[in-house]
Coordinates of C-alpha atoms and ligand atoms in Angstrom, one line a residue:
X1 CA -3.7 -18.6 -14.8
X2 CA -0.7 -16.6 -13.5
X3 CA -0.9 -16.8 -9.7
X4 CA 2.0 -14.8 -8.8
X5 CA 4.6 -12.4 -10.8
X6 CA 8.0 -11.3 -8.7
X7 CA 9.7 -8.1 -9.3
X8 CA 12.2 -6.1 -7.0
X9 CA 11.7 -2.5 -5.7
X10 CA 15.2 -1.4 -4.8
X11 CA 17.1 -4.6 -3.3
X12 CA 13.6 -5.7 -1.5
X13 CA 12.1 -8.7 -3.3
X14 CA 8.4 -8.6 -4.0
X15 CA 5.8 -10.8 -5.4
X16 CA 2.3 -9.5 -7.1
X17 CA 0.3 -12.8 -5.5
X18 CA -3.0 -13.1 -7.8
X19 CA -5.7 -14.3 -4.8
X20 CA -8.2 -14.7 -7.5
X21 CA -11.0 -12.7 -9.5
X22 CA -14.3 -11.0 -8.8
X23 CA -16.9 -9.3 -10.8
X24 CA -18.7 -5.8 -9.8
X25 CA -21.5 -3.4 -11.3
X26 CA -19.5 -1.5 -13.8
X27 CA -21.9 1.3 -12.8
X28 CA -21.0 1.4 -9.4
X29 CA -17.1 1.1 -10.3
X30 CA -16.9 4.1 -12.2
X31 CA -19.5 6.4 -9.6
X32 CA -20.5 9.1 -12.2
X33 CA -18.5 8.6 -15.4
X34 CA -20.9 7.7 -18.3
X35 CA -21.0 3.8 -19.2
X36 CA -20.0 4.7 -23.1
X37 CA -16.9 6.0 -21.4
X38 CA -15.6 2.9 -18.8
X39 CA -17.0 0.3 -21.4
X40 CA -13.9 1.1 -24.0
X41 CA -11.6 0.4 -20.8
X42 CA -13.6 -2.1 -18.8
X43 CA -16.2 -4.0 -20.9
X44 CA -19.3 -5.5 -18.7
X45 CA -20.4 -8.6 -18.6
X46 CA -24.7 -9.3 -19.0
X47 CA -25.2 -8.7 -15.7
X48 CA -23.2 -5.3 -15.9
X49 CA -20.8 -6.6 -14.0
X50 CA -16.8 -5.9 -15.0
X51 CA -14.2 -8.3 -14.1
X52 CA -11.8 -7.1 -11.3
X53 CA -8.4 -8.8 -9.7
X54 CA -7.8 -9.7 -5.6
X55 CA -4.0 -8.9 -6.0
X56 CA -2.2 -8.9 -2.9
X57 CA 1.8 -7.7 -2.3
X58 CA 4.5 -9.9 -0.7
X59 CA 7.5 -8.4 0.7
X60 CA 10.7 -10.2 1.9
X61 CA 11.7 -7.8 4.2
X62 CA 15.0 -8.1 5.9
X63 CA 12.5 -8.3 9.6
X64 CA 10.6 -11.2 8.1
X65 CA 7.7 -11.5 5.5
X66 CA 5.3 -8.7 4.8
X67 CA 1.7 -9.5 3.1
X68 CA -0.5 -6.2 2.1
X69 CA -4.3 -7.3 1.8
X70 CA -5.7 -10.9 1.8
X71 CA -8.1 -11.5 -0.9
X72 CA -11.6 -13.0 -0.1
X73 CA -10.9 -15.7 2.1
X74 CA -13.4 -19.2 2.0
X75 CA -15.9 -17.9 4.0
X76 CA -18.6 -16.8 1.6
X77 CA -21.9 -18.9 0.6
X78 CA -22.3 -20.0 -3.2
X79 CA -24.9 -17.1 -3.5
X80 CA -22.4 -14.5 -2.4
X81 CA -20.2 -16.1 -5.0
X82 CA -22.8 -15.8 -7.3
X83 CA -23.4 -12.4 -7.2
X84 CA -19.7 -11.5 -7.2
X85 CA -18.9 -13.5 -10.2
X86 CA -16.0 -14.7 -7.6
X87 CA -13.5 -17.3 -8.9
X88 CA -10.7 -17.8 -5.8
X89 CA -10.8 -21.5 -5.5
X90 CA -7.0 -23.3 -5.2
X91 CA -6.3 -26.8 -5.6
X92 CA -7.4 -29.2 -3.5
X93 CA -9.5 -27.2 -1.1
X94 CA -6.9 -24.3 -0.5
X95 CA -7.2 -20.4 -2.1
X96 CA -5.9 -19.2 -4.5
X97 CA -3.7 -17.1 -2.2
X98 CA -2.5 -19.9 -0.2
X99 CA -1.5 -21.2 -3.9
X100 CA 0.5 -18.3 -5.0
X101 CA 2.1 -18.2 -1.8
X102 CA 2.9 -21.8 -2.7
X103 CA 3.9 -20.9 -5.9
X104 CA 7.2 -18.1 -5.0
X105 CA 8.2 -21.0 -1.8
X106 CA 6.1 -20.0 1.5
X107 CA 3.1 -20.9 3.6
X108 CA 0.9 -19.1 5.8
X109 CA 2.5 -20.2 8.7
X110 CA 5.6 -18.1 7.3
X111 CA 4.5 -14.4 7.2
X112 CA 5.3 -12.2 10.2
X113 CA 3.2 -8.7 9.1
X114 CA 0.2 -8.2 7.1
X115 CA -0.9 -4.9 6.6
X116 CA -5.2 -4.1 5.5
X117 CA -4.8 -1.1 3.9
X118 CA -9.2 -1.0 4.7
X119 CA -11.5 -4.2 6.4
X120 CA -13.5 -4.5 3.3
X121 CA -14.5 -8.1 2.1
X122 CA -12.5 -8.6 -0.7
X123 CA -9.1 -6.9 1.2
X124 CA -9.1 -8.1 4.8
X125 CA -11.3 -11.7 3.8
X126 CA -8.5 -13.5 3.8
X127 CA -7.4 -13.0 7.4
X128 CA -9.7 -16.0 8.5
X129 CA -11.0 -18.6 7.0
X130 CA -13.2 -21.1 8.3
X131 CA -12.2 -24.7 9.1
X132 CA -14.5 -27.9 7.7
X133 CA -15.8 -27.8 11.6
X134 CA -17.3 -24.1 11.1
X135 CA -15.0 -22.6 13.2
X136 CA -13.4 -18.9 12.1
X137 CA -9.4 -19.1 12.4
X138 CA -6.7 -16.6 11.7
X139 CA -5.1 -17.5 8.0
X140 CA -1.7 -16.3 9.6
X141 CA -1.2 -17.2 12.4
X142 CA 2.5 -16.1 13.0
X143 CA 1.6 -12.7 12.4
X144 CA 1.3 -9.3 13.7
X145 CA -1.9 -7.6 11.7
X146 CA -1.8 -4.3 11.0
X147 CA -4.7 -1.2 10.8
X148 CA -5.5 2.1 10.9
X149 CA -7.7 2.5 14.2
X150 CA -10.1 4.5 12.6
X151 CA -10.8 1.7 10.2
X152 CA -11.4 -0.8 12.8
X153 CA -14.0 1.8 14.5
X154 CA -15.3 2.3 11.1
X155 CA -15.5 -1.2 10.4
X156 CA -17.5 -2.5 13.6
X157 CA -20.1 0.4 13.6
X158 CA -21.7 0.0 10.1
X159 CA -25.0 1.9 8.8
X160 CA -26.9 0.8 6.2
X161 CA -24.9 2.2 3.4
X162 CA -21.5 0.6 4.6
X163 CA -22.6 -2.9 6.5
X164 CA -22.5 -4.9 2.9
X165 CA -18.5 -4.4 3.1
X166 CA -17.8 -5.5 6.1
X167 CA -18.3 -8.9 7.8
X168 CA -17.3 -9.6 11.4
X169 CA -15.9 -12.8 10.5
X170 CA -13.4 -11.6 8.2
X171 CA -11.7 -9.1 11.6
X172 CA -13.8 -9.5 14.5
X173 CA -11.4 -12.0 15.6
X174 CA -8.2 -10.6 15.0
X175 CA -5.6 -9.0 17.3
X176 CA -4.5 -5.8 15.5
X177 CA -1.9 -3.7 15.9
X178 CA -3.8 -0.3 15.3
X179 CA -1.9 2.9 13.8
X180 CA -3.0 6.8 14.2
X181 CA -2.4 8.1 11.2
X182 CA 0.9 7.9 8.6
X183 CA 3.8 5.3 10.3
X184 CA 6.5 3.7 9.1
X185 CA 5.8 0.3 10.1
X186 CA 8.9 -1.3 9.1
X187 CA 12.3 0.2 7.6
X188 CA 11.1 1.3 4.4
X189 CA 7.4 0.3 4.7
X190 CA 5.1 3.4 5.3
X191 CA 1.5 3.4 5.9
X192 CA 0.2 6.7 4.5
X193 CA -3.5 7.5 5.2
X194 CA -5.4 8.2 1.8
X195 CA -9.2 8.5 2.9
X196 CA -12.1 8.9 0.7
X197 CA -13.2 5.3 -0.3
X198 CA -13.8 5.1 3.4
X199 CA -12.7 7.8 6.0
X200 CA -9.2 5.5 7.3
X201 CA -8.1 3.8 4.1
X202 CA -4.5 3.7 3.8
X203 CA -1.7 2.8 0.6
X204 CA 1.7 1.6 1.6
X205 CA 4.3 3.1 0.4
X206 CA 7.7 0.6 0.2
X207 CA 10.9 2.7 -0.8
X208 CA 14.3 0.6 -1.3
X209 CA 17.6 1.4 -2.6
X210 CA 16.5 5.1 -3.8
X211 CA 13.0 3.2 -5.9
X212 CA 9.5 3.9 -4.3
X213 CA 6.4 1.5 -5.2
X214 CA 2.7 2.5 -3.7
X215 CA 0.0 0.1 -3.4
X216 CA -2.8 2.1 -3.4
X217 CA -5.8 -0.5 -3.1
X218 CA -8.7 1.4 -3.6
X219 CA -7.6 4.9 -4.0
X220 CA -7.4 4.1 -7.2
X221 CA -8.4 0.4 -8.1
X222 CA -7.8 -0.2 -11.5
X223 CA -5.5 1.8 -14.0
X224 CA -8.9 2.8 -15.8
X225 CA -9.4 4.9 -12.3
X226 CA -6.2 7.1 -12.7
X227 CA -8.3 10.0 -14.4
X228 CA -8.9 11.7 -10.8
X229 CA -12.4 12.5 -11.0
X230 CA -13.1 8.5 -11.9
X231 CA -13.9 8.1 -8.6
X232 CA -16.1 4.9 -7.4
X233 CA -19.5 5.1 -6.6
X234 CA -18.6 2.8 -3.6
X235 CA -16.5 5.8 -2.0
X236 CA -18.3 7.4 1.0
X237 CA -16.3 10.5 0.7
X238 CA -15.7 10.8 -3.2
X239 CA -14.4 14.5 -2.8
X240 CA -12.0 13.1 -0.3
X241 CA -11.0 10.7 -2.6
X242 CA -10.1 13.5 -5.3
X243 CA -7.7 15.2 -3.1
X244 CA -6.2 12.3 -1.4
X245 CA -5.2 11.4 -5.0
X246 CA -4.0 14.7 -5.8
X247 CA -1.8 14.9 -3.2
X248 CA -0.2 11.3 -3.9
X249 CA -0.1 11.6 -7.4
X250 CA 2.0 15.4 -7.1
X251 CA 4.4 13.1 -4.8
X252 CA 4.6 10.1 -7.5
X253 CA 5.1 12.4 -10.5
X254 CA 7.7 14.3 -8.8
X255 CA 9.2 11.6 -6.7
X256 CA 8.9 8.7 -10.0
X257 CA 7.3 6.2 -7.8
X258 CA 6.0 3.3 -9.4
X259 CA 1.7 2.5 -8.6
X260 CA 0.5 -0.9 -7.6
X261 CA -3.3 -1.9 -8.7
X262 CA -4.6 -4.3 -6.7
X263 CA -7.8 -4.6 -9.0
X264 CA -6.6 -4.0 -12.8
X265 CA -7.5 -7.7 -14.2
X266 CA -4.2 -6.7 -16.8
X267 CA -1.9 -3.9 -15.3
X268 CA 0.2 -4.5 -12.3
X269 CA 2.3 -1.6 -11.8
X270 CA 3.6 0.8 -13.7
X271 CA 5.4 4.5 -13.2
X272 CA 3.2 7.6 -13.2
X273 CA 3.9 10.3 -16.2
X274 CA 1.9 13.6 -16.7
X275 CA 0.2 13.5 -19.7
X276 CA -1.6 16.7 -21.3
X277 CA -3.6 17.9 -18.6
X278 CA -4.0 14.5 -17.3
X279 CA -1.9 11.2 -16.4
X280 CA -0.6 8.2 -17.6
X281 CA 1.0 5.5 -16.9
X282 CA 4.3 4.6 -18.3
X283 CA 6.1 1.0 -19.2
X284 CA 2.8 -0.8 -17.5
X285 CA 3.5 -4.4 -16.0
X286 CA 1.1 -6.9 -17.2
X287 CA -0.2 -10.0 -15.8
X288 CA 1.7 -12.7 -17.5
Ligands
ZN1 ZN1 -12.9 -1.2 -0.5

């Protein structure tokens, strides 16, 4: 399996780290889109369930090493796994983030910034992990953690429909920096507020030597998602969603940045193109 697949935006190295693989109700993926329609692009499993990628981004930034989202972690029970379909296990007792870390020459020990574009499990799980004594530690612990405030707020007064995502372990213990809204965290790394999924989600823009690259997490998950009313049934504020993604798709087209998935099992990145009434995506990156 490919753990990790570098590329440069502008003259800033990056790496697409894979942290592993989930599964998730196809149903709930795709919110109101009829299955006959996301089957051709996502086919489901017998439980329903299509197969999705944890894929985090690695900058080496001239300040020090930049990691947007963390994967799952190794905090979750076998049932948990079960029902996720979730397959992050590294060698010898270590994640599979921690291995494709490994795999492009760093450790944990050596990032200095990592950036949750939302506090959901399966972006913000690999903050902590838990040691073989129980006890919850930071993942990096040379690093300043960065999110919106919002999202924090969001995050640690749950409801029934949002306390599934969001497990104190994964953040209760973390010391984050906390932004209000868009910021430019770093020269040429820019946290721009795209709610709708949940009411502070963010996607970071990275601009370098005149390119731009957006990871937009779960504005739009998967490249199946780009048609903008595909619009997960996980969302709390779908309409939201629709005109965040107008907005940052009228800047992409006109602007030729290139879109990172973080959950396409096959695409990484590729530029946005208008195509008919709709878009596409031009010379896709695949997972090697
Ligand atoms: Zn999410």
């Amino acid at each position: 399996m490919t753990r990790s697949t570098t590329f440069a935006i502008g003259r800033l190295k990056a790496h697409a780290l894979e942290a592993g693989r989930l599964r998730l109700d196809g149903g709930a993926m795709f919110g109101v889109v009829p299955k006959p329609l996301w089957e051709r692009r996502a086919p489901a499993d017998e439980r329903n369930r299509i197969r999705l990628a944890m894929r985090c981004l690695l900058l080496e930034h001239p300040d020090g090493l930049v990691l947007i989202d963390t994967g799952l972690g190794n905090k979750d029970s076998d049932k948990f796994k079960d029902i996720y379909g979730v397959e992050n296990a590294g060698a010898d007792g270590r994640t599979a983030l921690e291995d494709a870390l490994a795999s492009v020459g760093f450790s944990p020990e050596d990032v200095r910034w990592v950036i949750n574009t939302h506090l959901h499990f399966d972006h913000a799980g690999g903050d902590t992990w838990v040691d073989p004594s129980g006890a919850v530690r930071l993942t990096f612990p040379r690093a300043r953690h960065v999110v919106q405030r919002g999202e924090l707020e969001f995050a640690t007064h749950t409801n029934e429909r949002t306390a599934g995502s969001y497990l104190p372990p994964n953040f209760a213990s973390v010391d984050f920096t906390l932004l209000d809204g868009e910021r430019e965290v770093l020269p040429g790394i820019r946290c721009l507020p795209t709610p709708g999924h949940v009411p502070y989600h963010q996607s970071i823009l990275i601009e370098s030597g005149g390119e731009r690259l957006c990871y937009l997490a779960d504005l739009v998950p998967t490249s199946a998602h780009l048609p903008l009313a595909w619009i997960m049934g996980y969302d709390v504020q779908p309409l939201v969603t629709l005109e965040s993604r107008r907005a940052i798709y009228g800047r992409a087209e006109a602007e030729g940045w290139r879109l990172f998935f973080e959950h396409d099992p096959a695409v990484i990145e590729g530029r946005l193109a208008k195509d008919g009434k709709g878009f596409a995506l031009v010379a896709p990156v695949a997972v090697g």
